[in-house]
Amino acid sequence: MSKKEPLCDNIAGEDCGLKKVLNIVGGKWKIMILCVIDKDEVVRYGDLRRAVFGITNTMLANSLKELEETGMVIRKQYDEMPVRVEYSLTDKAKSIIPILLELKRWGEKNL
Amino acid sequence: MSKKEPLCDNIAGEDCGLKKVLNIVGGKWKIMILCVIDKDEVVRYGDLRRAVFGITNTMLANSLKELEETGMVIRKQYDEMPVRVEYSLTDKAKSIIPILLELKRWGEKNL
DNA sequence: CCGCATCCTAAACGATACTG
DNA sequence: CAGTATCGTTTAGGATGCGG
């Protein structure tokens, strides 16, 4: 009998681990956002918008909110004047980075 | 100086290895299709349609065509009557499976 | 400075019917 | 059996302007 670990267990639903991952880091901008924060550790909203070339306020704010809700980034607000907001990665997000790096290397080698 | 390997090298374009990967295995069905073929090694079109619950002819045919064009699956046609078509994974596709499995495990553990 | 609200476009996805 | 063609729907993404 085959002992192969299946890629997806629940072919029908959204509860496959793989699909869950794509749900939270998929889309057009999320990985690039994680990338910038990973690189600089702590990043302000405005710096993020300048670093992620081409992103609009709408998409950056939406993406950051979703990343925060899924426990990937931490939002810290300083009520100065004007206000300052800093984003950083959670431990959870940091733990996925090495796997994404493997995927990146695979892509560079094979595509 | 930081020696950290960047997640994305080209923040602006589509030429980041990570984005390339998502381009070819992203979307709603591609990973599930790869999953089924990986499990059974060689799969006929009709079996694939039954195995990937909820997929339509349109999406299955489109996805398979794209996976073939990106060198992820092999299409072999037998001109019998009625015709028979079998799909299998390329070595390239097989080599990404272990990484996807890691992602899957990460998703199961963290999401 | 850091976003949100609104409206709009484009692309992904889907239903149905039909063909070699 | 293994798809294609056509058309409708839905969702992701984007432009612009306003507000705390």
CSV table of C-alpha atoms (C1' of nucleotides) in Angstrom, one decimal:
chain,number,residue,atom,x,y,z
A,1,MET,CA,0.0,0.0,0.0
A,2,SER,CA,1.1,3.6,-0.7
A,3,LYS,CA,2.4,5.6,2.2
A,4,LYS,CA,2.7,8.8,0.1
A,5,GLU,CA,1.6,11.9,2.0
A,6,PRO,CA,-1.2,13.5,0.0
A,7,LEU,CA,-0.7,17.1,-1.2
A,8,CYS,CA,-4.3,17.9,-0.5
A,9,ASP,CA,-6.4,15.9,2.0
A,10,ASN,CA,-9.7,17.6,1.3
A,11,ILE,CA,-10.0,17.9,-2.3
A,12,ALA,CA,-13.4,19.5,-2.1
A,13,GLY,CA,-13.1,22.2,0.5
A,14,GLU,CA,-11.0,25.1,1.7
A,15,ASP,CA,-9.6,23.1,4.6
A,16,CYS,CA,-6.5,21.8,2.9
A,17,GLY,CA,-3.4,23.2,4.5
A,18,LEU,CA,-2.0,24.2,1.2
A,19,LYS,CA,-5.1,26.2,0.2
A,20,LYS,CA,-5.1,27.9,3.5
A,21,VAL,CA,-1.6,29.1,3.0
A,22,LEU,CA,-2.4,30.4,-0.5
A,23,ASN,CA,-5.4,32.2,1.0
A,24,ILE,CA,-3.3,34.2,3.4
A,25,VAL,CA,-0.2,34.9,1.3
A,26,GLY,CA,-1.7,34.8,-2.2
A,27,GLY,CA,-2.9,37.7,-4.2
A,28,LYS,CA,-0.9,40.3,-6.0
A,29,TRP,CA,0.8,42.2,-3.1
A,30,LYS,CA,1.0,40.2,0.1
A,31,ILE,CA,4.2,38.4,-0.5
A,32,MET,CA,6.0,41.6,-1.6
A,33,ILE,CA,4.8,43.3,1.6
A,34,LEU,CA,6.1,40.4,3.7
A,35,CYS,CA,9.3,40.6,1.8
A,36,VAL,CA,9.9,44.3,2.6
A,37,ILE,CA,9.0,43.9,6.2
A,38,ASP,CA,11.2,40.8,6.5
A,39,LYS,CA,14.1,42.8,5.0
A,40,ASP,CA,13.8,45.9,7.2
A,41,GLU,CA,12.3,44.3,10.3
A,42,VAL,CA,10.2,47.4,11.2
A,43,VAL,CA,8.6,49.5,8.5
A,44,ARG,CA,6.3,52.5,8.5
A,45,TYR,CA,3.2,52.6,6.4
A,46,GLY,CA,4.6,55.3,4.1
A,47,ASP,CA,7.9,53.6,3.6
A,48,LEU,CA,6.1,50.4,2.7
A,49,ARG,CA,4.0,52.2,0.1
A,50,ARG,CA,7.2,53.6,-1.5
A,51,ALA,CA,9.0,50.3,-1.3
A,52,VAL,CA,6.2,48.2,-2.9
A,53,PHE,CA,6.3,49.8,-6.3
A,54,GLY,CA,3.0,50.5,-7.9
A,55,ILE,CA,0.8,49.7,-4.9
A,56,THR,CA,-2.1,52.0,-4.0
A,57,ASN,CA,-3.4,53.0,-0.6
A,58,THR,CA,-6.4,50.9,-1.1
A,59,MET,CA,-4.5,47.7,-1.8
A,60,LEU,CA,-1.8,48.4,0.8
A,61,ALA,CA,-4.3,49.1,3.6
A,62,ASN,CA,-6.5,46.1,2.7
A,63,SER,CA,-3.5,43.8,2.4
A,64,LEU,CA,-2.0,44.9,5.7
A,65,LYS,CA,-5.3,44.5,7.5
A,66,GLU,CA,-5.7,41.0,6.2
A,67,LEU,CA,-2.2,40.1,7.1
A,68,GLU,CA,-2.8,41.5,10.6
A,69,GLU,CA,-6.1,39.5,10.9
A,70,THR,CA,-4.4,36.3,9.9
A,71,GLY,CA,-1.6,36.9,12.5
A,72,MET,CA,1.2,37.6,10.0
A,73,VAL,CA,2.1,41.2,10.8
A,74,ILE,CA,1.9,43.3,13.9
A,75,ARG,CA,0.6,46.9,13.7
A,76,LYS,CA,1.9,49.3,16.3
A,77,GLN,CA,0.5,52.8,16.4
A,78,TYR,CA,2.2,55.8,18.0
A,79,ASP,CA,-0.2,58.6,18.8
A,80,GLU,CA,2.2,61.4,18.0
A,81,MET,CA,1.4,64.3,15.7
A,82,PRO,CA,1.3,63.3,13.0
A,83,VAL,CA,0.6,59.7,13.8
A,84,ARG,CA,3.2,57.1,13.2
A,85,VAL,CA,2.4,53.4,12.4
A,86,GLU,CA,5.0,50.6,12.3
A,87,TYR,CA,4.6,47.1,10.9
A,88,SER,CA,6.7,44.1,11.8
A,89,LEU,CA,6.5,40.3,11.2
A,90,THR,CA,5.0,37.9,13.8
A,91,ASP,CA,7.0,34.8,14.7
A,92,LYS,CA,4.5,32.8,12.7
A,93,ALA,CA,5.3,34.9,9.6
A,94,LYS,CA,9.0,34.5,10.2
A,95,SER,CA,8.6,30.8,10.3
A,96,ILE,CA,7.2,30.6,6.8
A,97,ILE,CA,9.9,32.7,5.3
A,98,PRO,CA,12.4,29.8,4.9
A,99,ILE,CA,9.8,27.8,3.0
A,100,LEU,CA,9.0,30.7,0.7
A,101,LEU,CA,12.7,31.0,0.1
A,102,GLU,CA,12.8,27.4,-1.1
A,103,LEU,CA,9.9,28.1,-3.4
A,104,LYS,CA,11.7,31.1,-4.7
A,105,ARG,CA,14.8,29.2,-5.4
A,106,TRP,CA,12.8,26.5,-7.2
A,107,GLY,CA,11.2,29.2,-9.3
A,108,GLU,CA,14.5,30.7,-10.2
A,109,LYS,CA,15.9,27.4,-11.2
A,110,ASN,CA,12.9,26.0,-13.1
A,111,LEU,CA,11.0,28.9,-14.6
B,1,MET,CA,26.1,44.4,6.7
B,2,SER,CA,23.1,42.2,6.2
B,3,LYS,CA,23.6,38.9,4.4
B,4,LYS,CA,19.9,38.0,4.5
B,5,GLU,CA,18.6,36.4,1.3
B,6,PRO,CA,15.8,38.6,0.0
B,7,LEU,CA,12.4,36.9,-0.5
B,8,CYS,CA,11.8,38.9,-3.6
B,9,ASP,CA,14.6,40.5,-5.6
B,10,ASN,CA,12.5,42.4,-8.0
B,11,ILE,CA,9.9,44.1,-6.0
B,12,ALA,CA,8.5,45.8,-9.1
B,13,GLY,CA,8.1,43.1,-11.7
B,14,GLU,CA,6.9,39.6,-12.4
B,15,ASP,CA,10.5,38.2,-12.5
B,16,CYS,CA,10.7,37.4,-8.8
B,17,GLY,CA,11.1,33.6,-8.5
B,18,LEU,CA,8.3,33.5,-5.9
B,19,LYS,CA,5.8,35.3,-8.1
B,20,LYS,CA,6.7,33.1,-11.0
B,21,VAL,CA,5.8,30.0,-8.9
B,22,LEU,CA,2.5,31.5,-7.9
B,23,ASN,CA,1.7,32.3,-11.5
B,24,ILE,CA,2.0,28.7,-12.5
B,25,VAL,CA,0.4,26.9,-9.6
B,26,GLY,CA,-1.9,29.6,-8.3
B,27,GLY,CA,-5.5,29.9,-9.0
B,28,LYS,CA,-8.4,27.9,-7.8
B,29,TRP,CA,-7.7,24.5,-9.3
B,30,LYS,CA,-4.1,23.9,-10.3
B,31,ILE,CA,-2.8,22.6,-7.0
B,32,MET,CA,-5.7,20.2,-6.7
B,33,ILE,CA,-5.1,18.9,-10.1
B,34,LEU,CA,-1.4,18.4,-9.4
B,35,CYS,CA,-2.4,16.7,-6.2
B,36,VAL,CA,-4.6,14.1,-7.9
B,37,ILE,CA,-2.1,13.3,-10.6
B,38,ASP,CA,0.7,13.1,-8.0
B,39,LYS,CA,-1.4,10.6,-6.1
B,40,ASP,CA,-2.3,8.3,-9.0
B,41,GLU,CA,0.7,8.9,-11.2
B,42,VAL,CA,-1.3,8.6,-14.5
B,43,VAL,CA,-4.8,9.9,-14.7
B,44,ARG,CA,-7.4,10.1,-17.5
B,45,TYR,CA,-9.2,13.4,-18.2
B,46,GLY,CA,-12.6,12.0,-17.1
B,47,ASP,CA,-11.1,10.5,-13.8
B,48,LEU,CA,-9.6,13.9,-13.1
B,49,ARG,CA,-12.9,15.6,-13.6
B,50,ARG,CA,-14.5,13.3,-11.2
B,51,ALA,CA,-11.7,13.5,-8.6
B,52,VAL,CA,-11.5,17.3,-8.5
B,53,PHE,CA,-14.9,17.9,-7.0
B,54,GLY,CA,-16.8,20.8,-8.5
B,55,ILE,CA,-14.6,21.6,-11.4
B,56,THR,CA,-16.1,22.2,-14.8
B,57,ASN,CA,-14.9,21.2,-18.2
B,58,THR,CA,-14.0,24.7,-18.9
B,59,MET,CA,-11.7,25.1,-16.0
B,60,LEU,CA,-10.2,21.7,-16.1
B,61,ALA,CA,-9.3,21.9,-19.8
B,62,ASN,CA,-7.9,25.5,-19.3
B,63,SER,CA,-5.9,24.5,-16.2
B,64,LEU,CA,-4.5,21.4,-17.9
B,65,LYS,CA,-3.5,23.3,-20.9
B,66,GLU,CA,-1.7,25.9,-18.8
B,67,LEU,CA,0.0,23.3,-16.7
B,68,GLU,CA,1.2,21.6,-19.9
B,69,GLU,CA,2.5,24.9,-21.4
B,70,THR,CA,4.5,25.6,-18.2
B,71,GLY,CA,6.0,22.1,-18.3
B,72,MET,CA,4.2,20.7,-15.3
B,73,VAL,CA,2.2,17.9,-16.8
B,74,ILE,CA,2.5,15.6,-19.8
B,75,ARG,CA,-0.4,15.0,-22.0
B,76,LYS,CA,-0.5,11.6,-23.9
B,77,GLN,CA,-3.2,10.9,-26.4
B,78,TYR,CA,-4.1,7.5,-27.6
B,79,ASP,CA,-6.1,7.6,-30.8
B,80,GLU,CA,-8.4,4.7,-30.0
B,81,MET,CA,-12.2,4.9,-30.3
B,82,PRO,CA,-13.2,6.6,-28.2
B,83,VAL,CA,-10.0,8.5,-27.7
B,84,ARG,CA,-8.1,8.2,-24.4
B,85,VAL,CA,-5.9,10.9,-22.9
B,86,GLU,CA,-3.7,10.4,-19.9
B,87,TYR,CA,-2.0,13.0,-17.8
B,88,SER,CA,1.1,12.6,-15.7
B,89,LEU,CA,3.6,14.9,-13.8
B,90,THR,CA,6.9,16.0,-15.3
B,91,ASP,CA,10.1,15.7,-13.3
B,92,LYS,CA,9.9,19.4,-12.8
B,93,ALA,CA,6.5,19.2,-11.2
B,94,LYS,CA,7.6,16.2,-9.1
B,95,SER,CA,10.5,18.3,-7.8
B,96,ILE,CA,8.2,21.0,-6.4
B,97,ILE,CA,5.9,18.5,-4.5
B,98,PRO,CA,8.2,18.3,-1.4
B,99,ILE,CA,8.2,22.0,-1.1
B,100,LEU,CA,4.5,22.2,-1.4
B,101,LEU,CA,4.2,19.5,1.2
B,102,GLU,CA,6.2,21.7,3.6
B,103,LEU,CA,3.9,24.6,3.0
B,104,LYS,CA,1.0,22.3,3.5
B,105,ARG,CA,2.3,21.2,6.9
B,106,TRP,CA,3.0,24.8,7.9
B,107,GLY,CA,-0.6,25.6,7.0
B,108,GLU,CA,-1.9,22.7,9.1
B,109,LYS,CA,0.2,23.7,12.0
B,110,ASN,CA,-0.3,27.5,11.9
B,111,LEU,CA,-3.7,28.2,10.4
C,1,DC,C1',0.7,60.6,8.2
C,2,DC,C1',-2.3,56.9,7.8
C,3,DG,C1',-5.7,55.3,6.1
C,4,DC,C1',-11.2,54.6,4.5
C,5,DA,C1',-15.3,55.1,1.2
C,6,DT,C1',-16.9,55.0,-3.2
C,7,DC,C1',-17.0,53.8,-7.7
C,8,DC,C1',-15.1,51.5,-11.6
C,9,DT,C1',-12.5,48.1,-14.7
C,10,DA,C1',-10.5,43.8,-15.7
C,11,DA,C1',-9.8,39.2,-15.1
C,12,DA,C1',-11.0,34.9,-13.1
C,13,DC,C1',-14.4,31.8,-12.7
C,14,DG,C1',-18.8,29.3,-14.0
C,15,DA,C1',-23.1,27.3,-16.7
C,16,DT,C1',-24.7,25.5,-20.6
C,17,DA,C1',-24.6,23.6,-24.9
C,18,DC,C1',-22.3,21.5,-28.6
C,19,DT,C1',-18.4,18.9,-31.5
C,20,DG,C1',-14.6,15.6,-33.5
D,1,DC,C1',-14.3,10.4,-24.3
D,2,DA,C1',-12.2,14.7,-24.2
D,3,DG,C1',-12.7,18.6,-24.9
D,4,DT,C1',-14.4,23.9,-27.2
D,5,DA,C1',-17.5,28.0,-27.7
D,6,DT,C1',-20.2,31.3,-25.9
D,7,DC,C1',-21.9,34.0,-22.7
D,8,DG,C1',-23.0,35.5,-17.9
D,9,DT,C1',-21.4,36.2,-13.0
D,10,DT,C1',-18.3,37.1,-9.4
D,11,DT,C1',-14.3,38.7,-7.4
D,12,DA,C1',-9.8,40.9,-7.3
D,13,DG,C1',-7.8,44.8,-8.2
D,14,DG,C1',-7.4,50.1,-9.1
D,15,DA,C1',-8.4,55.4,-9.3
D,16,DT,C1',-9.8,59.1,-6.9
D,17,DG,C1',-10.9,61.9,-3.3
D,18,DC,C1',-12.0,62.7,1.7
D,19,DG,C1',-11.3,62.4,7.0
D,20,DG,C1',-9.2,61.7,11.7
